[in-house]
CSV table of C-alpha atoms in Angstrom, one decimal:
chain,number,residue,atom,x,y,z
A,1,ILE,CA,5.6,-34.6,-8.8
A,2,ASP,CA,2.9,-33.2,-11.2
A,3,PHE,CA,4.3,-32.8,-14.7
A,4,THR,CA,1.0,-31.8,-16.2
A,5,THR,CA,1.3,-29.2,-19.0
A,6,ARG,CA,-0.8,-26.1,-18.5
A,7,GLU,CA,-1.3,-23.3,-20.9
A,8,LEU,CA,-0.4,-19.9,-19.5
A,9,LYS,CA,-2.5,-18.2,-22.1
A,10,PRO,CA,-4.9,-19.5,-24.8
A,11,GLY,CA,-3.0,-21.4,-27.4
A,12,GLY,CA,0.2,-21.1,-25.4
A,13,ALA,CA,1.2,-24.8,-25.7
A,14,GLY,CA,1.8,-24.2,-29.5
A,15,ILE,CA,4.0,-21.1,-29.0
A,16,PRO,CA,7.7,-21.7,-28.5
A,17,VAL,CA,9.5,-19.5,-26.0
A,18,SER,CA,11.9,-17.1,-27.8
A,19,GLU,CA,13.9,-14.0,-27.0
A,20,LYS,CA,11.0,-12.0,-28.4
A,21,ASN,CA,8.3,-13.4,-26.0
A,22,LYS,CA,10.6,-14.5,-23.1
A,23,LYS,CA,9.5,-11.5,-20.9
A,24,GLU,CA,5.8,-12.3,-21.5
A,25,TYR,CA,6.4,-16.0,-20.7
A,26,ILE,CA,8.1,-15.1,-17.4
A,27,GLU,CA,5.3,-12.7,-16.4
A,28,GLN,CA,2.7,-15.3,-17.2
A,29,MET,CA,4.6,-18.0,-15.3
A,30,VAL,CA,5.0,-15.8,-12.2
A,31,LYS,CA,1.3,-14.9,-12.4
A,32,TRP,CA,0.3,-18.6,-12.6
A,33,ARG,CA,2.5,-19.6,-9.7
A,34,ILE,CA,1.3,-16.8,-7.5
A,35,GLU,CA,-2.4,-17.4,-8.3
A,36,ARG,CA,-2.0,-21.2,-8.0
A,37,GLY,CA,-0.2,-20.8,-4.7
A,38,VAL,CA,-3.0,-18.9,-3.0
A,39,ALA,CA,-6.1,-19.9,-4.9
A,40,GLN,CA,-7.1,-22.8,-2.6
A,41,GLN,CA,-6.4,-20.9,0.6
A,42,THR,CA,-8.3,-17.8,-0.7
A,43,GLU,CA,-11.2,-20.0,-1.7
A,44,SER,CA,-11.3,-21.7,1.7
A,45,LEU,CA,-11.1,-18.3,3.5
A,46,VAL,CA,-14.0,-16.9,1.4
A,47,ARG,CA,-16.1,-20.0,1.9
A,48,GLY,CA,-15.5,-19.9,5.7
A,49,PHE,CA,-16.3,-16.1,5.8
A,50,TYR,CA,-19.6,-16.7,4.0
A,51,GLU,CA,-20.5,-19.5,6.4
A,52,VAL,CA,-20.4,-16.9,9.1
A,53,VAL,CA,-21.6,-13.8,7.3
A,54,ASP,CA,-24.5,-13.6,4.8
A,55,VAL,CA,-23.1,-12.5,1.4
A,56,ARG,CA,-26.1,-10.1,1.0
A,57,LEU,CA,-24.9,-8.2,4.1
A,58,VAL,CA,-21.4,-7.5,2.8
A,59,SER,CA,-22.2,-7.1,-0.9
A,60,VAL,CA,-23.1,-3.4,-0.3
A,61,PHE,CA,-19.5,-2.5,0.8
A,62,ASP,CA,-16.5,-1.8,-1.3
A,63,ALA,CA,-13.1,-3.3,-0.3
A,64,ARG,CA,-12.1,-0.3,1.9
A,65,GLU,CA,-15.5,-0.1,3.6
A,66,LEU,CA,-15.4,-3.8,4.3
A,67,GLU,CA,-11.9,-3.5,5.8
A,68,LEU,CA,-13.2,-0.8,8.1
A,69,VAL,CA,-16.3,-2.9,9.1
A,70,ILE,CA,-14.1,-5.9,9.9
A,71,ALA,CA,-11.1,-4.1,11.5
A,72,GLY,CA,-12.8,-0.9,12.7
A,73,THR,CA,-11.0,2.4,12.9
A,74,ALA,CA,-8.4,3.3,15.3
A,75,GLU,CA,-7.1,6.6,16.6
A,76,ILE,CA,-3.6,6.8,15.2
A,77,ASP,CA,-1.0,7.4,17.9
A,78,LEU,CA,1.3,9.9,16.1
A,79,ALA,CA,4.1,9.5,18.6
A,80,ASP,CA,4.2,5.8,17.9
A,81,TRP,CA,4.0,6.3,14.2
A,82,ARG,CA,6.8,8.9,14.2
A,83,ASN,CA,9.0,6.8,16.6
A,84,ASN,CA,8.7,3.8,14.2
A,85,THR,CA,9.4,5.6,11.0
A,86,GLU,CA,12.7,5.4,9.2
A,87,TYR,CA,14.2,7.9,6.7
A,88,ARG,CA,16.3,7.4,3.6
A,89,GLY,CA,17.9,9.4,0.8
A,90,GLY,CA,19.2,12.1,3.0
A,91,TYR,CA,16.1,12.7,5.1
A,92,HIS,CA,16.3,12.4,8.9
A,93,ASP,CA,13.9,13.2,11.8
A,94,ASN,CA,15.1,16.8,12.0
A,95,HIS,CA,15.2,17.5,8.3
A,96,ILE,CA,12.9,20.5,7.4
A,97,VAL,CA,10.9,18.5,4.9
A,98,ILE,CA,10.3,15.8,7.5
A,99,ARG,CA,9.3,18.3,10.1
A,100,TRP,CA,6.8,19.7,7.6
A,101,PHE,CA,5.6,16.2,6.8
A,102,TRP,CA,4.8,15.5,10.5
A,103,ALA,CA,3.2,19.0,10.8
A,104,ALA,CA,1.0,18.1,7.9
A,105,VAL,CA,0.1,14.7,9.4
A,106,GLU,CA,-0.7,16.5,12.7
A,107,ARG,CA,-3.0,18.9,10.9
A,108,PHE,CA,-4.9,15.9,9.3
A,109,ASN,CA,-8.0,14.6,11.0
A,110,ASN,CA,-8.0,10.9,11.9
A,111,GLU,CA,-9.7,9.9,8.7
A,112,GLN,CA,-7.1,11.7,6.6
A,113,ARG,CA,-4.3,10.0,8.6
A,114,LEU,CA,-5.9,6.6,7.9
A,115,ARG,CA,-6.1,7.4,4.2
A,116,LEU,CA,-2.4,8.4,4.3
A,117,LEU,CA,-1.6,5.2,6.0
A,118,GLN,CA,-3.6,3.3,3.4
A,119,PHE,CA,-1.9,5.2,0.6
A,120,VAL,CA,1.5,4.2,1.8
A,121,THR,CA,0.9,0.7,3.2
A,122,GLY,CA,-2.1,-0.6,1.3
A,123,THR,CA,-4.2,-0.9,4.5
A,124,SER,CA,-5.7,1.5,7.1
A,125,SER,CA,-5.3,-1.1,9.8
A,126,ILE,CA,-2.7,-0.6,12.5
A,127,PRO,CA,-1.2,-3.7,14.0
A,128,TYR,CA,-2.4,-4.4,17.5
A,129,GLU,CA,1.2,-4.0,18.8
A,130,GLY,CA,1.4,-0.6,17.0
A,131,PHE,CA,3.6,0.8,14.3
A,132,ALA,CA,6.7,-1.2,15.4
A,133,SER,CA,4.9,-4.3,14.1
A,134,LEU,CA,3.9,-3.0,10.7
A,135,ARG,CA,4.4,-5.6,8.0
A,136,GLY,CA,5.3,-5.3,4.3
A,137,SER,CA,4.9,-7.9,1.5
A,138,ASN,CA,7.8,-10.0,2.8
A,139,GLY,CA,7.7,-9.6,6.6
A,140,PRO,CA,8.3,-6.8,9.1
A,141,ARG,CA,8.7,-3.5,7.4
A,142,ARG,CA,8.6,-0.1,9.1
A,143,PHE,CA,7.0,2.9,7.7
A,144,CYS,CA,9.6,4.7,5.6
A,145,VAL,CA,9.9,8.2,4.1
A,146,GLU,CA,12.5,8.5,1.3
A,147,LYS,CA,13.7,11.6,-0.5
A,148,TRP,CA,12.7,11.3,-4.2
A,149,GLY,CA,11.7,13.3,-7.2
A,150,LYS,CA,11.4,17.0,-8.1
A,151,ILE,CA,9.3,19.6,-6.2
A,152,THR,CA,6.9,19.5,-9.1
A,153,SER,CA,6.2,15.8,-8.5
A,154,LEU,CA,3.4,14.3,-6.3
A,155,PRO,CA,4.5,12.0,-3.5
A,156,ARG,CA,4.3,8.3,-4.5
A,157,ALA,CA,3.9,5.2,-2.5
A,158,HIS,CA,5.3,1.6,-2.6
A,159,THR,CA,2.8,-0.4,-0.6
A,160,CYS,CA,4.8,-3.6,-0.6
A,161,PHE,CA,7.6,-1.7,1.2
A,162,ASN,CA,5.5,0.7,3.3
A,163,ARG,CA,7.5,3.5,1.7
A,164,LEU,CA,6.5,7.1,0.9
A,165,ASP,CA,8.7,8.8,-1.8
A,166,LEU,CA,8.5,12.4,-0.8
A,167,PRO,CA,10.1,15.1,-2.9
A,168,PRO,CA,12.1,17.8,-1.2
A,169,TYR,CA,9.4,20.5,-1.3
A,170,SER,CA,10.4,24.1,-0.8
A,171,SER,CA,7.6,25.1,1.6
A,172,PHE,CA,5.1,23.6,4.1
A,173,SER,CA,2.2,24.7,2.0
A,174,MET,CA,3.5,23.0,-1.1
A,175,LEU,CA,4.2,19.8,0.8
A,176,TYR,CA,0.7,19.9,2.4
A,177,GLU,CA,-1.0,20.5,-0.9
A,178,LYS,CA,0.9,17.8,-2.8
A,179,LEU,CA,0.5,15.3,0.0
A,180,VAL,CA,-3.3,15.9,0.2
A,181,THR,CA,-3.6,15.7,-3.6
A,182,ALA,CA,-1.7,12.4,-3.9
A,183,VAL,CA,-3.7,10.7,-1.1
A,184,GLU,CA,-7.1,12.0,-2.0
A,185,GLU,CA,-6.8,11.4,-5.8
A,186,THR,CA,-5.5,7.9,-5.2
A,187,THR,CA,-8.4,7.3,-2.8
A,188,ARG,CA,-10.9,8.6,-5.4
A,189,LEU,CA,-9.3,6.8,-8.4
A,190,HIS,CA,-9.4,3.4,-6.6
A,191,GLY,CA,-12.9,3.8,-5.3
A,192,LEU,CA,-11.8,4.0,-1.7
A,193,ASP,CA,-13.9,7.1,-0.9
């Protein structure tokens, strides 16, 4: 067992943990454990990737573009997506807001659908086995739409849980506008465009 002392922040060894800084200590400890746990694997993966692909060829892409180059794009099967979606907070497959949601998704072109998928799940890739095999941060996790918020709110996403928090909008046009705004603005803000 390695009992080496490591500073979680510069000068941290000289700072006693107290009620005042306990939260920061826990956050720093979690960050260190997560980074330490995957650093070697990530380094090996990147080294192996660059053995196969010249770094100059991929340096022109941002993260989303590189994902699309590696995984490609797929035509989204809306029936599969809908059949493998769960609802919470009072929503169900026949709820008017959910019917409007699927009508909006049907109106989207494939690129917009992929952006919506990325907004909610963190990736525009669809598992080979389809939406039934969608995964979250801790294993299998279906796409989920949950009732949340006020009609003035934009939809929000929880990518670790593949969950879209969708307010109970009062019209299709309001839902469509708010959904497009949330997805497009997030895409633009994160440089995914």
